[in-house]
PDB file of C-alpha atoms in Angstrom:
ATOM      1  CA  GLU Z   1     154.298  26.588  81.905  1.00 95.00           C
ATOM      2  CA  ILE Z   2     156.311  29.784  82.243  1.00 96.00           C
ATOM      3  CA  GLN Z   3     155.788  31.501  85.585  1.00 98.00           C
ATOM      4  CA  LEU Z   4     157.154  34.745  86.938  1.00 98.00           C
ATOM      5  CA  VAL Z   5     156.213  35.664  90.492  1.00 98.00           C
ATOM      6  CA  GLU Z   6     157.184  39.033  91.936  1.00 98.00           C
ATOM      7  CA  SER Z   7     157.438  39.813  95.629  1.00 98.00           C
ATOM      8  CA  GLY Z   8     158.860  42.413  97.964  1.00 98.00           C
ATOM      9  CA  GLY Z   9     156.567  45.348  97.297  1.00 97.00           C
ATOM     10  CA  GLY Z  10     154.974  47.408 100.028  1.00 98.00           C
ATOM     11  CA  LEU Z  11     154.708  50.805 101.650  1.00 98.00           C
ATOM     12  CA  VAL Z  12     157.998  52.653 102.110  1.00 98.00           C
ATOM     13  CA  GLN Z  13     158.861  56.174 103.192  1.00 97.00           C
ATOM     14  CA  PRO Z  14     160.490  58.581 100.764  1.00 98.00           C
ATOM     15  CA  GLY Z  15     164.227  58.023 100.700  1.00 97.00           C
ATOM     16  CA  GLY Z  16     163.882  54.432 101.808  1.00 97.00           C
ATOM     17  CA  PRO Z  17     165.011  51.216 100.138  1.00 98.00           C
ATOM     18  CA  LEU Z  18     163.106  48.176  98.980  1.00 98.00           C
ATOM     19  CA  ARG Z  19     164.263  45.009  97.261  1.00 98.00           C
ATOM     20  CA  LEU Z  20     161.961  43.387  94.749  1.00 98.00           C
ATOM     21  CA  SER Z  21     162.338  39.765  93.705  1.00 98.00           C
ATOM     22  CA  CYS Z  22     161.033  37.762  90.790  1.00 98.00           C
ATOM     23  CA  ALA Z  23     161.017  33.967  90.896  1.00 98.00           C
ATOM     24  CA  ALA Z  24     161.128  32.334  87.484  1.00 98.00           C
ATOM     25  CA  SER Z  25     160.113  28.816  86.476  1.00 98.00           C
ATOM     26  CA  GLY Z  26     159.104  26.872  83.396  1.00 97.00           C
ATOM     27  CA  PHE Z  27     162.038  27.957  81.241  1.00 97.00           C
ATOM     28  CA  THR Z  28     165.830  28.007  81.330  1.00 97.00           C
ATOM     29  CA  PHE Z  29     166.257  31.251  83.228  1.00 97.00           C
ATOM     30  CA  SER Z  30     169.963  31.626  82.488  1.00 97.00           C
ATOM     31  CA  ASN Z  31     169.310  31.715  78.729  1.00 96.00           C
ATOM     32  CA  PHE Z  32     167.235  34.893  78.725  1.00 96.00           C
ATOM     33  CA  TRP Z  33     167.465  38.615  79.259  1.00 96.00           C
ATOM     34  CA  MET Z  34     165.174  39.788  82.040  1.00 97.00           C
ATOM     35  CA  THR Z  35     163.366  43.074  82.465  1.00 97.00           C
ATOM     36  CA  TRP Z  36     161.562  45.243  84.998  1.00 98.00           C
ATOM     37  CA  VAL Z  37     158.676  47.409  83.811  1.00 98.00           C
ATOM     38  CA  ARG Z  38     156.529  49.599  86.048  1.00 98.00           C
ATOM     39  CA  GLN Z  39     153.097  51.141  85.854  1.00 98.00           C
ATOM     40  CA  ALA Z  40     152.071  54.070  88.010  1.00 98.00           C
ATOM     41  CA  PRO Z  41     148.425  54.169  89.122  1.00 96.00           C
ATOM     42  CA  THR Z  42     146.154  54.836  86.144  1.00 94.00           C
ATOM     43  CA  LYS Z  43     149.177  55.371  83.881  1.00 97.00           C
ATOM     44  CA  GLY Z  44     150.866  53.512  81.060  1.00 97.00           C
ATOM     45  CA  LEU Z  45     153.813  51.165  80.985  1.00 98.00           C
ATOM     46  CA  GLU Z  46     157.342  52.403  81.677  1.00 98.00           C
ATOM     47  CA  TRP Z  47     160.451  50.305  81.123  1.00 97.00           C
ATOM     48  CA  VAL Z  48     162.788  50.387  84.128  1.00 97.00           C
ATOM     49  CA  ALA Z  49     165.767  48.085  83.557  1.00 97.00           C
ATOM     50  CA  ASN Z  50     167.159  45.125  81.616  1.00 95.00           C
ATOM     51  CA  ILE Z  51     169.846  42.599  82.451  1.00 96.00           C
ATOM     52  CA  ASN Z  52     171.479  40.099  80.128  1.00 96.00           C
ATOM     53  CA  GLN Z  53     171.895  36.399  80.690  1.00 97.00           C
ATOM     54  CA  ASP Z  54     175.033  36.473  82.853  1.00 96.00           C
ATOM     55  CA  GLY Z  55     174.473  39.870  84.432  1.00 97.00           C
ATOM     56  CA  SER Z  56     177.341  41.546  82.605  1.00 97.00           C
ATOM     57  CA  GLU Z  57     175.076  44.027  80.804  1.00 96.00           C
ATOM     58  CA  LYS Z  58     172.591  46.220  82.614  1.00 97.00           C
ATOM     59  CA  TYR Z  59     170.538  49.115  81.332  1.00 96.00           C
ATOM     60  CA  TYR Z  60     168.318  51.578  83.162  1.00 97.00           C
ATOM     61  CA  VAL Z  61     165.824  54.295  82.402  1.00 96.00           C
ATOM     62  CA  ASP Z  62     167.384  57.674  83.155  1.00 96.00           C
ATOM     63  CA  SER Z  63     165.018  58.418  86.048  1.00 97.00           C
ATOM     64  CA  VAL Z  64     166.341  55.505  88.133  1.00 98.00           C
ATOM     65  CA  LYS Z  65     170.031  55.520  87.221  1.00 98.00           C
ATOM     66  CA  GLY Z  66     172.153  55.671  90.340  1.00 97.00           C
ATOM     67  CA  ARG Z  67     169.209  54.665  92.554  1.00 98.00           C
ATOM     68  CA  PHE Z  68     168.077  51.240  91.298  1.00 98.00           C
ATOM     69  CA  ILE Z  69     170.171  48.125  90.712  1.00 98.00           C
ATOM     70  CA  ILE Z  70     169.045  45.132  88.666  1.00 98.00           C
ATOM     71  CA  SER Z  71     170.680  41.785  89.369  1.00 98.00           C
ATOM     72  CA  ARG Z  72     170.059  38.075  89.027  1.00 98.00           C
ATOM     73  CA  ASP Z  73     170.955  34.740  90.587  1.00 98.00           C
ATOM     74  CA  ASN Z  74     170.901  32.111  87.870  1.00 98.00           C
ATOM     75  CA  ALA Z  75     171.473  29.292  90.338  1.00 98.00           C
ATOM     76  CA  LYS Z  76     168.243  30.215  92.116  1.00 98.00           C
ATOM     77  CA  ASN Z  77     166.266  31.435  89.076  1.00 98.00           C
ATOM     78  CA  LEU Z  78     165.763  34.784  90.738  1.00 98.00           C
ATOM     79  CA  LEU Z  79     165.712  38.327  89.387  1.00 98.00           C
ATOM     80  CA  TYR Z  80     166.087  41.311  91.703  1.00 98.00           C
ATOM     81  CA  LEU Z  81     165.538  45.028  91.675  1.00 98.00           C
ATOM     82  CA  GLN Z  82     167.161  46.912  94.523  1.00 98.00           C
ATOM     83  CA  THR Z  83     165.411  50.264  94.767  1.00 98.00           C
ATOM     84  CA  ASN Z  84     167.067  53.015  96.822  1.00 98.00           C
ATOM     85  CA  SER Z  85     166.333  56.652  97.561  1.00 98.00           C
ATOM     86  CA  LEU Z  86     162.719  56.061  96.648  1.00 98.00           C
ATOM     87  CA  ARG Z  87     160.548  58.985  95.599  1.00 98.00           C
ATOM     88  CA  PRO Z  88     156.763  59.352  95.525  1.00 98.00           C
ATOM     89  CA  GLU Z  89     156.937  59.229  91.740  1.00 98.00           C
ATOM     90  CA  ASP Z  90     158.352  55.693  91.990  1.00 98.00           C
ATOM     91  CA  THR Z  91     154.964  54.514  93.256  1.00 98.00           C
ATOM     92  CA  ALA Z  92     153.849  51.865  90.784  1.00 98.00           C
ATOM     93  CA  VAL Z  93     153.172  48.223  90.146  1.00 98.00           C
ATOM     94  CA  TYR Z  94     156.489  46.657  89.202  1.00 98.00           C
ATOM     95  CA  TYR Z  95     156.406  43.791  86.720  1.00 98.00           C
ATOM     96  CA  CYS Z  96     159.203  41.438  85.799  1.00 98.00           C
ATOM     97  CA  ALA Z  97     159.242  40.057  82.294  1.00 97.00           C
ATOM     98  CA  ARG Z  98     161.304  37.707  80.213  1.00 97.00           C
ATOM     99  CA  GLY Z  99     162.976  39.738  77.515  1.00 92.00           C
ATOM    100  CA  ASP Z 100     162.984  37.843  74.233  1.00 89.00           C
ATOM    101  CA  TRP Z 101     164.803  38.827  71.039  1.00 84.00           C
ATOM    102  CA  GLY Z 102     167.915  39.790  72.950  1.00 85.00           C
ATOM    103  CA  GLY Z 103     165.931  41.563  75.604  1.00 81.00           C
ATOM    104  CA  GLY Z 104     163.856  43.512  73.137  1.00 91.00           C
ATOM    105  CA  TYR Z 105     160.297  42.754  74.226  1.00 93.00           C
ATOM    106  CA  GLY Z 106     158.425  41.139  77.078  1.00 92.00           C
ATOM    107  CA  ALA Z 107     157.354  37.653  76.096  1.00 93.00           C
ATOM    108  CA  SER Z 108     156.052  36.615  79.526  1.00 97.00           C
ATOM    109  CA  TRP Z 109     155.122  38.755  82.505  1.00 98.00           C
ATOM    110  CA  GLY Z 110     154.576  38.297  86.205  1.00 98.00           C
ATOM    111  CA  GLN Z 111     151.479  39.553  87.995  1.00 98.00           C
ATOM    112  CA  GLY Z 112     153.330  42.525  89.493  1.00 98.00           C
ATOM    113  CA  THR Z 113     154.120  43.830  92.957  1.00 98.00           C
ATOM    114  CA  LEU Z 114     152.940  47.212  94.221  1.00 98.00           C
ATOM    115  CA  VAL Z 115     155.426  49.708  95.602  1.00 98.00           C
ATOM    116  CA  THR Z 116     153.952  52.708  97.394  1.00 98.00           C
ATOM    117  CA  VAL Z 117     156.260  55.535  98.406  1.00 98.00           C
ATOM    118  CA  SER Z 118     154.580  57.771 100.933  1.00 97.00           C
ATOM    119  CA  ALA Z 119     155.183  59.367 104.298  1.00 96.00           C
TER     120      ALA Z 119
ATOM    121  CA  GLU C   1     164.896  58.198  72.248  1.00 93.00           C
ATOM    122  CA  ILE C   2     162.172  56.965  69.918  1.00 96.00           C
ATOM    123  CA  VAL C   3     158.712  58.268  70.798  1.00 97.00           C
ATOM    124  CA  MET C   4     155.730  56.012  70.169  1.00 98.00           C
ATOM    125  CA  THR C   5     152.339  57.625  69.640  1.00 98.00           C
ATOM    126  CA  GLN C   6     149.105  55.652  69.674  1.00 98.00           C
ATOM    127  CA  SER C   7     145.743  56.766  68.390  1.00 96.00           C
ATOM    128  CA  PRO C   8     143.053  57.114  69.338  1.00 97.00           C
ATOM    129  CA  ALA C   9     143.392  57.277  73.115  1.00 97.00           C
ATOM    130  CA  THR C  10     139.978  55.681  73.560  1.00 97.00           C
ATOM    131  CA  LEU C  11     137.818  53.725  71.172  1.00 96.00           C
ATOM    132  CA  SER C  12     134.139  53.039  71.945  1.00 96.00           C
ATOM    133  CA  VAL C  13     133.068  49.956  70.053  1.00 95.00           C
ATOM    134  CA  SER C  14     130.182  47.508  69.958  1.00 95.00           C
ATOM    135  CA  PRO C  15     130.811  43.744  70.066  1.00 95.00           C
ATOM    136  CA  GLY C  16     131.199  42.321  66.581  1.00 95.00           C
ATOM    137  CA  GLU C  17     132.649  45.500  65.102  1.00 96.00           C
ATOM    138  CA  ARG C  18     135.995  45.754  63.359  1.00 97.00           C
ATOM    139  CA  VAL C  19     138.603  47.729  65.283  1.00 97.00           C
ATOM    140  CA  THR C  20     141.766  49.388  64.011  1.00 97.00           C
ATOM    141  CA  LEU C  21     144.386  50.766  66.401  1.00 98.00           C
ATOM    142  CA  SER C  22     147.300  52.871  65.210  1.00 98.00           C
ATOM    143  CA  CYS C  23     150.859  53.243  66.473  1.00 98.00           C
ATOM    144  CA  ARG C  24     153.371  55.673  65.042  1.00 98.00           C
ATOM    145  CA  ALA C  25     157.108  55.872  65.733  1.00 98.00           C
ATOM    146  CA  SER C  26     159.075  59.122  65.679  1.00 98.00           C
ATOM    147  CA  GLN C  27     161.675  57.405  63.502  1.00 97.00           C
ATOM    148  CA  SER C  28     161.886  54.093  61.714  1.00 98.00           C
ATOM    149  CA  VAL C  29     161.864  51.009  63.932  1.00 97.00           C
ATOM    150  CA  SER C  30     161.896  48.601  60.967  1.00 96.00           C
ATOM    151  CA  SER C  31     159.584  45.748  62.034  1.00 97.00           C
ATOM    152  CA  LYS C  32     160.797  45.701  65.622  1.00 96.00           C
ATOM    153  CA  LEU C  33     157.428  46.388  67.147  1.00 97.00           C
ATOM    154  CA  ALA C  34     155.446  44.514  69.786  1.00 98.00           C
ATOM    155  CA  TRP C  35     151.783  44.801  70.781  1.00 98.00           C
ATOM    156  CA  TYR C  36     150.456  44.028  74.258  1.00 98.00           C
ATOM    157  CA  GLN C  37     146.979  43.688  75.710  1.00 98.00           C
ATOM    158  CA  GLN C  38     146.286  44.642  79.304  1.00 98.00           C
ATOM    159  CA  LYS C  39     143.017  44.016  81.123  1.00 97.00           C
ATOM    160  CA  PRO C  40     142.153  45.762  84.409  1.00 95.00           C
ATOM    161  CA  GLY C  41     144.131  44.366  87.318  1.00 95.00           C
ATOM    162  CA  GLN C  42     146.192  42.096  85.074  1.00 97.00           C
ATOM    163  CA  ALA C  43     149.696  42.091  83.696  1.00 98.00           C
ATOM    164  CA  PRO C  44     150.304  42.950  80.058  1.00 98.00           C
ATOM    165  CA  ARG C  45     150.132  40.039  77.630  1.00 98.00           C
ATOM    166  CA  LEU C  46     152.205  39.902  74.467  1.00 98.00           C
ATOM    167  CA  LEU C  47     150.069  39.671  71.331  1.00 98.00           C
ATOM    168  CA  PHE C  48     152.538  40.300  68.494  1.00 98.00           C
ATOM    169  CA  TYR C  49     156.229  40.753  67.924  1.00 97.00           C
ATOM    170  CA  GLY C  50     157.995  41.612  64.720  1.00 96.00           C
ATOM    171  CA  ALA C  51     154.959  43.803  63.977  1.00 97.00           C
ATOM    172  CA  SER C  52     152.918  40.925  62.561  1.00 98.00           C
ATOM    173  CA  THR C  53     153.970  37.631  64.189  1.00 97.00           C
ATOM    174  CA  ARG C  54     151.074  36.486  66.335  1.00 97.00           C
ATOM    175  CA  VAL C  55     151.996  34.827  69.623  1.00 97.00           C
ATOM    176  CA  THR C  56     150.805  31.245  70.077  1.00 96.00           C
ATOM    177  CA  GLY C  57     147.307  31.179  71.517  1.00 96.00           C
ATOM    178  CA  ILE C  58     146.259  34.621  70.318  1.00 97.00           C
ATOM    179  CA  PRO C  59     143.031  34.336  68.298  1.00 97.00           C
ATOM    180  CA  ALA C  60     143.197  34.794  64.541  1.00 98.00           C
ATOM    181  CA  ARG C  61     140.784  37.725  64.726  1.00 98.00           C
ATOM    182  CA  PHE C  62     143.819  39.747  65.841  1.00 98.00           C
ATOM    183  CA  SER C  63     146.247  40.885  63.161  1.00 98.00           C
ATOM    184  CA  GLY C  64     149.235  43.197  63.144  1.00 98.00           C
ATOM    185  CA  SER C  65     150.776  45.050  60.247  1.00 98.00           C
ATOM    186  CA  GLY C  66     153.148  47.831  59.304  1.00 98.00           C
ATOM    187  CA  SER C  67     156.827  48.672  59.181  1.00 98.00           C
ATOM    188  CA  GLY C  68     159.028  51.693  59.475  1.00 98.00           C
ATOM    189  CA  THR C  69     157.017  54.273  61.376  1.00 98.00           C
ATOM    190  CA  GLU C  70     153.380  53.236  60.895  1.00 98.00           C
ATOM    191  CA  PHE C  71     151.779  50.212  62.503  1.00 98.00           C
ATOM    192  CA  THR C  72     148.275  48.859  62.917  1.00 98.00           C
ATOM    193  CA  LEU C  73     146.592  46.366  65.204  1.00 98.00           C
ATOM    194  CA  THR C  74     143.284  45.107  63.851  1.00 98.00           C
ATOM    195  CA  ILE C  75     140.593  43.091  65.581  1.00 97.00           C
ATOM    196  CA  SER C  76     138.285  41.767  62.886  1.00 97.00           C
ATOM    197  CA  SER C  77     135.235  41.171  65.089  1.00 96.00           C
ATOM    198  CA  LEU C  78     135.465  42.455  68.624  1.00 96.00           C
ATOM    199  CA  GLN C  79     134.562  39.970  71.348  1.00 95.00           C
ATOM    200  CA  SER C  80     133.646  40.813  74.936  1.00 93.00           C
ATOM    201  CA  GLU C  81     136.998  39.549  76.199  1.00 95.00           C
ATOM    202  CA  ASP C  82     138.858  41.988  73.919  1.00 97.00           C
ATOM    203  CA  PHE C  83     137.869  45.078  75.861  1.00 94.00           C
ATOM    204  CA  ALA C  84     141.203  46.192  77.271  1.00 97.00           C
ATOM    205  CA  VAL C  85     144.069  48.644  76.862  1.00 98.00           C
ATOM    206  CA  TYR C  86     146.487  47.961  74.025  1.00 98.00           C
ATOM    207  CA  TYR C  87     150.105  49.144  73.991  1.00 98.00           C
ATOM    208  CA  CYS C  88     152.723  49.161  71.273  1.00 98.00           C
ATOM    209  CA  GLN C  89     156.449  49.033  72.065  1.00 98.00           C
ATOM    210  CA  GLN C  90     159.483  49.443  69.822  1.00 97.00           C
ATOM    211  CA  TYR C  91     162.631  47.391  70.276  1.00 95.00           C
ATOM    212  CA  ASN C  92     164.631  48.434  67.245  1.00 95.00           C
ATOM    213  CA  ASN C  93     166.652  50.965  69.202  1.00 93.00           C
ATOM    214  CA  TRP C  94     166.919  50.230  72.910  1.00 89.00           C
ATOM    215  CA  PRO C  95     167.605  51.085  75.637  1.00 89.00           C
ATOM    216  CA  PRO C  96     165.159  52.355  76.473  1.00 91.00           C
ATOM    217  CA  TRP C  97     162.167  50.234  75.559  1.00 92.00           C
ATOM    218  CA  THR C  98     159.579  52.806  74.589  1.00 96.00           C
ATOM    219  CA  PHE C  99     155.871  52.225  74.812  1.00 98.00           C
ATOM    220  CA  GLY C 100     152.980  54.107  73.330  1.00 98.00           C
ATOM    221  CA  GLN C 101     150.586  55.677  75.797  1.00 98.00           C
ATOM    222  CA  GLY C 102     147.963  53.023  75.102  1.00 98.00           C
ATOM    223  CA  THR C 103     144.577  52.789  73.423  1.00 98.00           C
ATOM    224  CA  LYS C 104     141.620  51.838  75.574  1.00 98.00           C
ATOM    225  CA  VAL C 105     138.975  49.801  73.774  1.00 98.00           C
ATOM    226  CA  GLU C 106     135.728  50.198  75.660  1.00 95.00           C
ATOM    227  CA  ILE C 107     132.163  49.052  75.232  1.00 89.00           C
ATOM    228  CA  LYS C 108     129.961  51.488  73.330  1.00 88.00           C
TER     229      LYS C 108
END
């Protein structure tokens, strides 16, 4: 069974950092693109970032470029999202997903971790 | 960036009714379209990819169709467990992934 389990969310002050993690199991992690998608309270889904199988390709939504860094550790089956210079508008549930079809869509999703940016 | 527009925003439906949800792309995405279902407090769940390929385990009452710029998700006979928000997402031209704003299917 494919499992994705996010962790690392919490309450952080504006301007602060937070590192999110996603532990993957039930599939060969190193064979797949991985993705972060977020959802602000009562809002729709917003793609955040993608990373390819070996970490050599990374893509970000414009609003987080220069502030967020996606990375992965294939030896540990872990996906990360380092979030820096957080803003109130970054408040959201952050989901990790396995990106099938070359990272094109989210085939399996974790349950999400809530990041709240507030003073 | 390709803009995805879903209609209607909300659909009030009685159990057993047929439901049709629409998704329109601002330019052609070929058949590179996915549909997701999201229930309150849960993560999105993939229903279809390639516009019409149903994911294993998704009931046959769900069907997807369309290509180019116009897509449809149909539920032939709505069950109680189908009340949720449905999102479309294009992956023909990414980054970025772009999602529609969602259609909420609620009980009438």
